[in-house]
Structures are given as C-alpha cells and as structure tokens.
Coordinates of N, CA and C in Angstrom, one line a residue:
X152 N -19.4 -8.4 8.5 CA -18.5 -7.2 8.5 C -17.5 -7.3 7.4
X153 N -17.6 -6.4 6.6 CA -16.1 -6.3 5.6 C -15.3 -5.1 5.8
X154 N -14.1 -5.5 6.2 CA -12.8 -4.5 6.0 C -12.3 -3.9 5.0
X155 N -11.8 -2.9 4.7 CA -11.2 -2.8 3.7 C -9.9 -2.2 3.6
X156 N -9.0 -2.7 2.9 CA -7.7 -1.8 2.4 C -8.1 -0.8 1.6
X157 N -7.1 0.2 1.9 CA -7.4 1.7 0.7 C -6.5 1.2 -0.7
X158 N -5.4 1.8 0.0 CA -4.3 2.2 -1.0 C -4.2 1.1 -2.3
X159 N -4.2 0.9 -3.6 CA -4.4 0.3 -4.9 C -5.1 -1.3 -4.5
X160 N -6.5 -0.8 -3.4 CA -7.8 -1.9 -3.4 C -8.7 -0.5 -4.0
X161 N -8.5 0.6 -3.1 CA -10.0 1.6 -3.6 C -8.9 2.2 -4.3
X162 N -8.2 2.9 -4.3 CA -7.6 3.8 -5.8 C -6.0 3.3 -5.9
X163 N -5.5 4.0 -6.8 CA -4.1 3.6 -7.3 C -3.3 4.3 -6.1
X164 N -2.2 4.1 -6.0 CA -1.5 4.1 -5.2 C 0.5 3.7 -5.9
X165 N 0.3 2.6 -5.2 CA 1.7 2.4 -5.8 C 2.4 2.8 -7.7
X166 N 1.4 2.9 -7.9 CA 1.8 2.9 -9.4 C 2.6 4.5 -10.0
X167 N 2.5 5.4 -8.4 CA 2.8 6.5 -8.6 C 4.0 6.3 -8.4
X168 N 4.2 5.8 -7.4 CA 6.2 5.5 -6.5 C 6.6 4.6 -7.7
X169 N 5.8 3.7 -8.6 CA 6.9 2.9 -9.1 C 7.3 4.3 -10.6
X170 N 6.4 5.0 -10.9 CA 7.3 5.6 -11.9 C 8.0 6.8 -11.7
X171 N 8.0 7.1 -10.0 CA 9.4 7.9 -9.4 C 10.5 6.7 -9.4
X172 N 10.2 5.8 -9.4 CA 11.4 4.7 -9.5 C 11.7 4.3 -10.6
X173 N 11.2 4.1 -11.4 CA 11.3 4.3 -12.6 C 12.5 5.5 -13.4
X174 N 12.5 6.5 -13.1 CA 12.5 8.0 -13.3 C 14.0 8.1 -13.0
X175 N 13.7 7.4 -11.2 CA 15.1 7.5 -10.5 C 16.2 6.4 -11.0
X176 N 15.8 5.5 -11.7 CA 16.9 4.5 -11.8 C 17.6 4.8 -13.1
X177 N 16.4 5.5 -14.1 CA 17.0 6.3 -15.4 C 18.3 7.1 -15.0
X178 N 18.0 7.8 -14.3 CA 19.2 9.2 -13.7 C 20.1 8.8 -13.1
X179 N 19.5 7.6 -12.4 CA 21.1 6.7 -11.7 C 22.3 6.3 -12.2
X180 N 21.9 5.8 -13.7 CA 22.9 5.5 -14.6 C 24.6 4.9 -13.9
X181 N 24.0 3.6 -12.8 CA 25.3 2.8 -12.7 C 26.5 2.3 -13.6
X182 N 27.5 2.2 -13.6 CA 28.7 1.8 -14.4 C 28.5 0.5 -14.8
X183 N 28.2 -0.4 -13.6 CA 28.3 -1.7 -13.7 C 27.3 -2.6 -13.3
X184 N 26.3 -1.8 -12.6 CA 24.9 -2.8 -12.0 C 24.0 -2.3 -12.9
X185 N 23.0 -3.3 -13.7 CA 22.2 -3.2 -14.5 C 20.9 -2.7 -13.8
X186 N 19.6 -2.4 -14.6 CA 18.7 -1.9 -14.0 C 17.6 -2.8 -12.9
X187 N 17.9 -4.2 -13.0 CA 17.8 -4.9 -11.9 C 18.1 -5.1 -10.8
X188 N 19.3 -4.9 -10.8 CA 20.4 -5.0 -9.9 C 20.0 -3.7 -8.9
X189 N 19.9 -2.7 -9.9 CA 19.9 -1.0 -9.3 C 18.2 -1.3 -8.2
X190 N 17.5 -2.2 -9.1 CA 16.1 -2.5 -8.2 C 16.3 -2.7 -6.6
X191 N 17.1 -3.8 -7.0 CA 17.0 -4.5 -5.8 C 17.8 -4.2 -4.6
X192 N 18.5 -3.4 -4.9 CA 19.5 -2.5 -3.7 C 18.6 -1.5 -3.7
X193 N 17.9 -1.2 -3.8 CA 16.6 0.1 -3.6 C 15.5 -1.2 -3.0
X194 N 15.2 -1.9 -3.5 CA 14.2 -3.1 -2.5 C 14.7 -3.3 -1.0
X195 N 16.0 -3.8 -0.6 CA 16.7 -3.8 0.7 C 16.6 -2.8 1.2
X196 N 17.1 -1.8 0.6 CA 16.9 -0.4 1.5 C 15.8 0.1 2.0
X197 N 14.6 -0.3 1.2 CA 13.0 0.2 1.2 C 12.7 -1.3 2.6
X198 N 13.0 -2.1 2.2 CA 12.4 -3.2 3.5 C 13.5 -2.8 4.8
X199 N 14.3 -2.2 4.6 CA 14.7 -2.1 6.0 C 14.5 -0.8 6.8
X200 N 13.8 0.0 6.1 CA 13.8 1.4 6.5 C 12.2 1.4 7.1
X201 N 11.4 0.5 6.3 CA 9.8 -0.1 6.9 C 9.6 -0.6 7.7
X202 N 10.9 -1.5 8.1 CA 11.0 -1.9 9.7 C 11.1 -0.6 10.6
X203 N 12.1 0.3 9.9 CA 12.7 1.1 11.0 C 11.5 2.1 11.5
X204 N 11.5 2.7 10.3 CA 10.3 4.4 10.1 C 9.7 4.3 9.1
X205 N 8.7 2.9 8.8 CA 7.5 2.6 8.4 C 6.9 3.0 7.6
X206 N 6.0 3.7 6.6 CA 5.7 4.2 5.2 C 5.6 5.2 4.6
X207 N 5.1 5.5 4.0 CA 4.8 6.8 3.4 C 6.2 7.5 2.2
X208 N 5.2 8.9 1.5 CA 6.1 9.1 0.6 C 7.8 10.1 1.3
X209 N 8.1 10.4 2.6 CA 9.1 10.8 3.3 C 10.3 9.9 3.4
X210 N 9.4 8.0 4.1 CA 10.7 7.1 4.5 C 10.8 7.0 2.7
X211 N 9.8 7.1 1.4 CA 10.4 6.6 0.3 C 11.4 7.5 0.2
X212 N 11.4 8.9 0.6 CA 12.7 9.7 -0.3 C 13.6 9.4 0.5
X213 N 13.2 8.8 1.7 CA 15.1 8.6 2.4 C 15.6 7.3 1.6
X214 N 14.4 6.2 1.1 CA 15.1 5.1 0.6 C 16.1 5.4 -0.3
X215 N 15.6 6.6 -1.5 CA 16.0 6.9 -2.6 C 17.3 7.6 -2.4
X216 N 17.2 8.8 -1.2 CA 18.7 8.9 -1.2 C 19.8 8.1 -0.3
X217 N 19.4 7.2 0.7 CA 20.1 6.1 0.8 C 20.8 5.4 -0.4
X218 N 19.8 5.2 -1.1 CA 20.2 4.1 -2.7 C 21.3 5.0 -3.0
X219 N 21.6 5.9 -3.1 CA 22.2 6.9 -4.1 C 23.8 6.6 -3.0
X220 N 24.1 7.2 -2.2 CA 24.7 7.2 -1.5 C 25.4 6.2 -1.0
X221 N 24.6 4.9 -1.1 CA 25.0 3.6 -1.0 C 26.0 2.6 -2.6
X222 N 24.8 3.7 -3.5 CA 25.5 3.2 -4.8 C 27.0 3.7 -5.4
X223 N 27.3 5.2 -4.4 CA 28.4 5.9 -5.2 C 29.2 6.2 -3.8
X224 N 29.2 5.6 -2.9 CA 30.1 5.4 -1.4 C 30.2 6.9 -1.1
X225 N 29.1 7.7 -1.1 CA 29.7 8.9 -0.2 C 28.1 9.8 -0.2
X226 N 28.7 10.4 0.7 CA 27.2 11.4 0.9 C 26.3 12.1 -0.5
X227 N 25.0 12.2 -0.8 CA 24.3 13.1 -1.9 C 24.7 14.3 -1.5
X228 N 24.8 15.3 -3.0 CA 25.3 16.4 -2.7 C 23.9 16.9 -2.5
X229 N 24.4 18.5 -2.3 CA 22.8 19.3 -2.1 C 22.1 19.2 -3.4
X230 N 23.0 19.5 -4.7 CA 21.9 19.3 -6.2 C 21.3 17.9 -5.9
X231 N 22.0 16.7 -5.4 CA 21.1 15.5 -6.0 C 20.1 15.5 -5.2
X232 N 20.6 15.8 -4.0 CA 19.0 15.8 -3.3 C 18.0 16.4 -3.9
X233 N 18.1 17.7 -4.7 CA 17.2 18.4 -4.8 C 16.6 18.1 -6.2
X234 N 17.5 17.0 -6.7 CA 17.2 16.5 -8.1 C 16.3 14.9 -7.6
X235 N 16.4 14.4 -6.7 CA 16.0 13.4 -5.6 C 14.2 14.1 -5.5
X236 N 14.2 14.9 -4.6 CA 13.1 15.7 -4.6 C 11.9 16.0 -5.4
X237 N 12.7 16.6 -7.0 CA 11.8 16.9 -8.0 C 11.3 15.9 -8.6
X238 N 12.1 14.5 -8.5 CA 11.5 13.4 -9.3 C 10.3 12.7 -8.6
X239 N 10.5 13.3 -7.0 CA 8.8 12.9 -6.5 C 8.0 13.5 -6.4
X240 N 8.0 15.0 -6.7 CA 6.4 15.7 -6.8 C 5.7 15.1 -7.4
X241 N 5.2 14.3 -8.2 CA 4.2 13.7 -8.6 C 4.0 12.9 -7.6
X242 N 4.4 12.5 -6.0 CA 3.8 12.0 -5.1 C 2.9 13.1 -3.8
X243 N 3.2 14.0 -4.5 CA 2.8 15.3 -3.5 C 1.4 15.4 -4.1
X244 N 1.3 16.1 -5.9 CA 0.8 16.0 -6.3 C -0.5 15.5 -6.7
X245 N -0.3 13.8 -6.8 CA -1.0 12.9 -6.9 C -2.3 13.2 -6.5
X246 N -3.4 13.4 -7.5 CA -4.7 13.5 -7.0 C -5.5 11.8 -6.8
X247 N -6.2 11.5 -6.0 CA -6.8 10.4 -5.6 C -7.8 9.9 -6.9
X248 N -7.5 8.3 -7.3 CA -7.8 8.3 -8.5 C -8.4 6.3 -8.1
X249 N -10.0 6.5 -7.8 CA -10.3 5.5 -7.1 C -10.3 4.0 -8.2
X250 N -10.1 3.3 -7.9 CA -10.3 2.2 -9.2 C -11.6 1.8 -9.6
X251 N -11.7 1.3 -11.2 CA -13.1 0.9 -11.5 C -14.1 -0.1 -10.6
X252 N -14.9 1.1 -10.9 CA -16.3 0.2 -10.2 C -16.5 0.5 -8.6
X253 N -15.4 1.1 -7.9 CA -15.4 0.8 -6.3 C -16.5 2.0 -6.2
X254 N -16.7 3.1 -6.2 CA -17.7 4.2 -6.1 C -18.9 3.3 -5.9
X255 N -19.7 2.8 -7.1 CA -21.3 2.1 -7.2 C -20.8 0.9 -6.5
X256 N -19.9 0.2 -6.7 CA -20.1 -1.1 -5.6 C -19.8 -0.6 -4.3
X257 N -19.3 0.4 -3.7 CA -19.1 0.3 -1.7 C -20.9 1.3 -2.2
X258 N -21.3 1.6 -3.2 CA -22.9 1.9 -2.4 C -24.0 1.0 -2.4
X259 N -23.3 0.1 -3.1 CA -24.4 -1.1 -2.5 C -24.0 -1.9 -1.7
X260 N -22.6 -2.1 -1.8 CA -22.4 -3.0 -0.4 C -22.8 -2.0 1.1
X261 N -22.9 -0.9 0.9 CA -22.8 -0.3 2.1 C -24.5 -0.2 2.3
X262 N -25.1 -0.7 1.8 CA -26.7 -1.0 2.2 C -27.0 -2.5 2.4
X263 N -26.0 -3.6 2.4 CA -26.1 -4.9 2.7 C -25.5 -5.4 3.9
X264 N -24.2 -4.5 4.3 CA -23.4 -5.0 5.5 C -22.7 -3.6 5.8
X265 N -22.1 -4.4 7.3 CA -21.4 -3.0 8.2 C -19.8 -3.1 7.5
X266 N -19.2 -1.6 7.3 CA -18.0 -1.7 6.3 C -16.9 -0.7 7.5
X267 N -16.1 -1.4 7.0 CA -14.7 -0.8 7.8 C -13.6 -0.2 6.8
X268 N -12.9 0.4 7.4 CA -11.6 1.0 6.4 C -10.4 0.3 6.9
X269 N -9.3 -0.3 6.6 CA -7.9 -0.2 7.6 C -6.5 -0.1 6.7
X270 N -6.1 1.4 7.0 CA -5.3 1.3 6.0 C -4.0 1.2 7.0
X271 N -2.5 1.4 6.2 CA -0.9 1.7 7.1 C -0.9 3.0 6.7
X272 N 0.1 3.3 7.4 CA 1.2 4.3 6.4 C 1.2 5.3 7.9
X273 N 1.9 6.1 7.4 CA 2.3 7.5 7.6 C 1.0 8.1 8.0
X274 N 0.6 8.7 9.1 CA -0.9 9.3 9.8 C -1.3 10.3 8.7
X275 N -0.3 11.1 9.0 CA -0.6 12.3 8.4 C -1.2 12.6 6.9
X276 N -0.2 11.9 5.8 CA -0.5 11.3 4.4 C -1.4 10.3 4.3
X277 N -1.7 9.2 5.2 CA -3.0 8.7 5.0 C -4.3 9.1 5.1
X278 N -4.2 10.1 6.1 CA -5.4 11.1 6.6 C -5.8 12.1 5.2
X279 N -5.0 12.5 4.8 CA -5.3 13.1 3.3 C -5.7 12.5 2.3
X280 N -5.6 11.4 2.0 CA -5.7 10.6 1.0 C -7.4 10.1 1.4
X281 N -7.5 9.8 2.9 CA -9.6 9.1 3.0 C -9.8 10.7 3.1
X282 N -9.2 11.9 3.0 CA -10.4 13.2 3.4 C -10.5 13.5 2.0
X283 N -9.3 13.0 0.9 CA -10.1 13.2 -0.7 C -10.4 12.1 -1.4
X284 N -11.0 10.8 -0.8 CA -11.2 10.3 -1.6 C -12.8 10.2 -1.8
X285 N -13.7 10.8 -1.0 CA -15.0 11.0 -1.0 C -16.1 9.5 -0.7
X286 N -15.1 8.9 0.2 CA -16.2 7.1 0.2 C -16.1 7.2 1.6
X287 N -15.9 7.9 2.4 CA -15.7 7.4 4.1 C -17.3 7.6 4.9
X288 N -18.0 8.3 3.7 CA -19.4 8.0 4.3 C -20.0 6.9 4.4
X289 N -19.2 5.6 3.6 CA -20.0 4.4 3.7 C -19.2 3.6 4.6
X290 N -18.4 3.8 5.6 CA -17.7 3.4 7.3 C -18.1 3.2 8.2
X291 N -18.2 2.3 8.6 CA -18.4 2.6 10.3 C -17.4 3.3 11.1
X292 N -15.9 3.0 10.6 CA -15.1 4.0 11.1 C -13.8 3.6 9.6
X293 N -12.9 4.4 10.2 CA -11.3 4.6 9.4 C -10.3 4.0 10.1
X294 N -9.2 3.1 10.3 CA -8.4 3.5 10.8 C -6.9 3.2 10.2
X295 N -6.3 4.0 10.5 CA -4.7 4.5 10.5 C -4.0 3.5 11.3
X296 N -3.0 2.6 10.7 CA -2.3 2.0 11.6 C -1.1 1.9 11.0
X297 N 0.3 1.6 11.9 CA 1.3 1.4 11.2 C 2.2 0.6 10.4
X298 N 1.4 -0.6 11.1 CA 1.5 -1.9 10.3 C 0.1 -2.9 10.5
X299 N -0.2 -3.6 9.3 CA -1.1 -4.8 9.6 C -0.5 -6.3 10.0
X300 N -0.6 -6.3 11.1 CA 0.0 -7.9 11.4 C -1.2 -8.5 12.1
X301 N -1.0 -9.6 13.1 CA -2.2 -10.4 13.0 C -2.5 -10.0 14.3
X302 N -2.2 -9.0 15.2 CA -2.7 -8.7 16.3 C -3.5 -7.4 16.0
X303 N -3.2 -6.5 14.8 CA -3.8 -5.7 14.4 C -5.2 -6.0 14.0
X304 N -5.3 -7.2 14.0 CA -6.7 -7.9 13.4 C -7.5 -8.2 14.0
X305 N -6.8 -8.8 15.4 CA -7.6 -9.1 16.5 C -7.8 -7.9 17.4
X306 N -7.4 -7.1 17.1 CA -7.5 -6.0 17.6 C -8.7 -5.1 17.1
X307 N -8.3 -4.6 15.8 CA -9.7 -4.8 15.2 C -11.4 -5.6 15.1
X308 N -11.1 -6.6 15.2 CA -12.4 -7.4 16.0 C -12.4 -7.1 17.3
X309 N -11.8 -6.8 18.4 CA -12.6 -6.6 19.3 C -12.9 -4.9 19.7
X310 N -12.4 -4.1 19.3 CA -12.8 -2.5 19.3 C -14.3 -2.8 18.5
X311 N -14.4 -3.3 17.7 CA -16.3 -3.3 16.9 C -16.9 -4.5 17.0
X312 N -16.2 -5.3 18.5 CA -17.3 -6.7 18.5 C -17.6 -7.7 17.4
X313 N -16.9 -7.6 16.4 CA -17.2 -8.8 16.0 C -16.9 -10.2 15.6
X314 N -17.4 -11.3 15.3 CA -16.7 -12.4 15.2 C -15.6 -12.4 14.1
X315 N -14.1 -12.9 14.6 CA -13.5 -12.7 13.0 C -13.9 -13.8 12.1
X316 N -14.9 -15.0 12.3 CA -14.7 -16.0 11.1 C -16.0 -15.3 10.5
X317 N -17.2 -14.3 11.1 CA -18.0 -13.7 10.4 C -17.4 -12.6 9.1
X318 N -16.2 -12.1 9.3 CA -16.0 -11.1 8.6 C -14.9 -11.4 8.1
X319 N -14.6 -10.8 6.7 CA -14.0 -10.5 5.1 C -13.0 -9.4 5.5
X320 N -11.7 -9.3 5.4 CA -10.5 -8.6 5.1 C -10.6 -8.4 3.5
X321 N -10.8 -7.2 3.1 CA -10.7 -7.7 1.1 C -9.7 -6.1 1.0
X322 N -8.5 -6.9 0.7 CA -7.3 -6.0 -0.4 C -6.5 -6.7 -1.2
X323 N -5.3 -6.0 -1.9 CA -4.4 -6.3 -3.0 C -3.1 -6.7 -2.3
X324 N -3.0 -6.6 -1.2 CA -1.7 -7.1 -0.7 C -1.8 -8.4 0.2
X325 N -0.9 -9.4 -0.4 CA -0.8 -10.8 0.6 C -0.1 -10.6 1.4
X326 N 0.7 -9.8 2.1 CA 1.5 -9.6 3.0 C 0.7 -8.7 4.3
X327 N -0.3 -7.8 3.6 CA -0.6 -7.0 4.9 C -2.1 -7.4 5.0
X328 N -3.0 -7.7 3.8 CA -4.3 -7.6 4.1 C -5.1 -9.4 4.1
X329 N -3.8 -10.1 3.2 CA -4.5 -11.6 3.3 C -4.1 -12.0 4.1
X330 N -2.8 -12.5 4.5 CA -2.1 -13.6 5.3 C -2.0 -13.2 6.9
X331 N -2.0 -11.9 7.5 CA -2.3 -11.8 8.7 C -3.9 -11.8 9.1
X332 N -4.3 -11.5 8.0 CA -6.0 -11.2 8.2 C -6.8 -12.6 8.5
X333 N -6.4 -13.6 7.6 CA -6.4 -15.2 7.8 C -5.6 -15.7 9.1
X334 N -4.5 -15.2 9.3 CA -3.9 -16.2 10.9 C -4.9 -15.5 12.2
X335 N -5.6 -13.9 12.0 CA -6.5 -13.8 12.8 C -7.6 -14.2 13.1
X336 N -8.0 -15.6 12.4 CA -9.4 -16.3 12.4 C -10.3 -15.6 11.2
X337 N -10.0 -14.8 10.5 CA -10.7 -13.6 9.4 C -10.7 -14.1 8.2
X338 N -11.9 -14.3 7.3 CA -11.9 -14.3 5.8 C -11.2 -13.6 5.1
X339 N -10.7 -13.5 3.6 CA -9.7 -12.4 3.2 C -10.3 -13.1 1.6
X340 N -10.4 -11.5 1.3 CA -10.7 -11.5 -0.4 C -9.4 -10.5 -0.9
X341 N -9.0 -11.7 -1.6 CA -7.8 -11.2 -2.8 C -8.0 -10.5 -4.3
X342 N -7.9 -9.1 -4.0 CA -8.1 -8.8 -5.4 C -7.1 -7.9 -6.2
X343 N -5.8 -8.7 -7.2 CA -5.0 -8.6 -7.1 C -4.8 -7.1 -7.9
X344 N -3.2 -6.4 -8.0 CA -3.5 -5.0 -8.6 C -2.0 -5.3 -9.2
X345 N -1.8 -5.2 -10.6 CA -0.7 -5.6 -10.9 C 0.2 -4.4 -10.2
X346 N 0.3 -2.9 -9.5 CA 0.9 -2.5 -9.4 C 1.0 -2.6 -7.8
X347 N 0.8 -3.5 -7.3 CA 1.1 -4.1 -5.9 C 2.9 -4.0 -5.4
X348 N 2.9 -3.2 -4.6 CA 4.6 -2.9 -4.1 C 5.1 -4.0 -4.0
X349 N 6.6 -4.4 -4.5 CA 7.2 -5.5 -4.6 C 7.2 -6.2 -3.2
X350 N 7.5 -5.4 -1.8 CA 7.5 -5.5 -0.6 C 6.6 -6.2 0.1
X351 N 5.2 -6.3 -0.7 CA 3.7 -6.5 -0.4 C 3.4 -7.9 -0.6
X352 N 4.1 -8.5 -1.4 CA 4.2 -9.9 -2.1 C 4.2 -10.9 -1.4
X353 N 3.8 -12.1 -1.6 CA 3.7 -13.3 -0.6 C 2.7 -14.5 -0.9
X354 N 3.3 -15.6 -0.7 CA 2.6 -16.9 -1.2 C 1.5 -16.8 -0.3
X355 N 0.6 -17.2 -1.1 CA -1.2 -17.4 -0.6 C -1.5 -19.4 -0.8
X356 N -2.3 -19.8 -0.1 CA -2.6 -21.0 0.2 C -4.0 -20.5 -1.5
X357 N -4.4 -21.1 -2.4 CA -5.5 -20.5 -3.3 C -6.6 -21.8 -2.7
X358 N -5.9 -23.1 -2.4 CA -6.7 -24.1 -1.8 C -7.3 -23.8 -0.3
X359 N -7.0 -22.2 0.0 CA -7.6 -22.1 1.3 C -9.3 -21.6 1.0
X360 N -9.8 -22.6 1.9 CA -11.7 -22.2 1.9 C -12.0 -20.5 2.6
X361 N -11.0 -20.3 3.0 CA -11.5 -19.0 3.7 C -10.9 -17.7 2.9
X362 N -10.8 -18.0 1.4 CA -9.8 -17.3 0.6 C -10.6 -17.1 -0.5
X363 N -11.2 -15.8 -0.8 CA -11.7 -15.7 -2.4 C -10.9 -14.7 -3.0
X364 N -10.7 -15.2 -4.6 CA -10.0 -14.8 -5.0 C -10.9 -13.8 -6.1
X365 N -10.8 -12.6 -6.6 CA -11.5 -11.9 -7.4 C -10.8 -11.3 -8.5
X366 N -11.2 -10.9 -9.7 CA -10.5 -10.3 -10.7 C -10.7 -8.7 -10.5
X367 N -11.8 -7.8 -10.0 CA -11.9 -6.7 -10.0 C -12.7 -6.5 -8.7
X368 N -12.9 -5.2 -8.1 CA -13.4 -4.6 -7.3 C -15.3 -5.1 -7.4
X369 N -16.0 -4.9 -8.6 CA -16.9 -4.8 -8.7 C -17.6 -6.4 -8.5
X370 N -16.7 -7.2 -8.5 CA -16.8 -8.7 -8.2 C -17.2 -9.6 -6.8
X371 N -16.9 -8.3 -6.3 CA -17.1 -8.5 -4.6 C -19.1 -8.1 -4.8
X372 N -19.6 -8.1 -5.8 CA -21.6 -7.7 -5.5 C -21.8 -9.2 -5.7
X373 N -20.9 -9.8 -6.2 CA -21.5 -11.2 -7.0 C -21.2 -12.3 -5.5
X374 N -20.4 -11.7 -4.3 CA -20.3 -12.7 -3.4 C -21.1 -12.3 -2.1
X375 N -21.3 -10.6 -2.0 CA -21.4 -10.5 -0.4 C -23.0 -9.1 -0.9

C-alpha cells in the first residue's frame, strides 16, 4: 500500500502563499523590525491559528490580517483589508500545477500496488484542488482530514485493512507525512520540496531503516 500527500508531493502548493508573503511583507514596511523579524511574527501567528482553525487559504488571510494589526496595535482599516485581500487572489486563482514526472510515475505505480491519497486542509479547498488535478483515478480512495497525527494513521490502516509495516507514507512534509506516519508502525518516503511551509519542518532520524529518502517524485519507480 502507498499513501500519498497532495499538496507540493503531487503539485505545488506552498510556493503560492509564500509569494503572497512575500508581497505582504513588501507593503508592510515596519519602522523597526527587519524582514525577518516581520517573518516570524507572521510564523507565531500562522502556528497558532492551525491549532485553532486549521488550514487553508481563509485561516491564511486571518493570519495576515492578524500580523498587521498585531504589528501597528490597532484594528485593519477597511482599505487594508481590502489591500490584504488583493494580494491573495493568486491563491483563488491558482491553477493546479502537478510536479515533474508525478502524471507517468502514479501510472505505473498504479499498475504495481494499491494507492491512497491523504491530504489536510480546509474540506472545501481541498476538494477542489483533487477534482482538478486529474490523478484520483489511480485511488483506492481520497481523504480529507484535518490534521495528520499518528492516530490519523492508524486510522487509516484500519478503514482499508492494511498492515502499517506493509505500507509507505511518501510526502514533503516531516511534520505531517513522515514522523507521525513512522510512530504509526508505517514506512515514510521523504521527498523533499524546497518550498515546504516553514510550519511543516522537523528533524528526521536519516539513520532510520524505515525511511527513504528521494530526490524527485519519479524516483519512487526505482524502489516500489
């Protein structure tokens, strides 16, 4: 059985939010906190709001006008919101833009073994993103969840029966797709995406036997 993560394992993803962030920290133009600084109070705000109300491109605009509001001690007016807003249509926008090689490799993997989807986020926005990305024919199923933690996994093995030391977790995030996928008894292939959300980040064991590490998508024909 192999699992899979969507979001920047099969297409890009984060790379869109980081140049609304990008965009946004330009316009921010703090007095006194540099453009790291401006990062990382937008980082706190984004991990505490994913505990609260969990993913997608909605909790990101509340992070953004949090940040704003937090940075200049008083409420966003109506313009900045609406200047807030415009700097994320290219998250509305965003057409599904799968990464090399995943198309021809899930169609041969999907003639060798049984394949799973499991992504997070927001139902709604996730649901749009597998109805355009055109690969969910090679599934056994999809699923939407809100967070990946390590009961999510075991949960996952027993809705489709299977052993978890039989089957492979393979995504770009060590926080949601390796290190819980591993405490569930589950193999995990790491395939890293330099534009991996800062939030997503997390020390990996590389001396772990149950851990393959890959340079690209299409690398996974050479193991399974």
């Amino acid at each position: 059985m192999l699992v899979f993560d969507a979001d920047d394992t099969l297409w890009e993803n984060n790379v869109v939010f980081e140049r609304v962030i990008d965009d946004f920290l330009k316009w921010l133009e703090h007095p006194s906190l540099d453009r790291s600084q401006l990062r990382a109070v937008l980082d706190d705000i984004e991990r505490a709001n994913a505990v609260t109300h969990g993913y997608g491109s909605k909790v990101f605009l509340r992070s953004l006008r949090e940040c704003l509001e937090q940075l200049r001690q008083r409420p966003a007016t109506e313009a900045e919101r609406r200047e807030i807003d415009e700097l994320a249509v290219a998250l509305v926008t965003h057409q599904i833009e799968l990464m090399p090689g995943v198309a021809d490799a899930l169609d041969e993997l999907a003639g060798r073994h049984e394949l799973l989807l499991l992504t997070k986020g927001e139902r709604e926005e996730q649901q749009r993103k597998l109805d355009a990305c055109g690969l969910l024919h090679h599934f056994r199923a999809a699923h939407i969840v809100p967070e990946k933690s390590v009961d999510t996994y075991r949960w996952l093995a027993k809705e489709h029966g299977f052993d978890p030391a039989s089957a492979w977790m393979i995504g770009n995030s060590p926080k949601s797709d390796i290190v819980p996928a591993r405490a569930a008894g589950m193999n995990a292939v790491f395939i890293p995406n330099e534009n991996t959300w800062v939030l997503e980040h997390d020390e990996l064991d590389l001396a772990d036997a149950g851990l393959l590490c890959l340079a690209a998508f299409p690398d996974l024909l050479l193991h399974f």
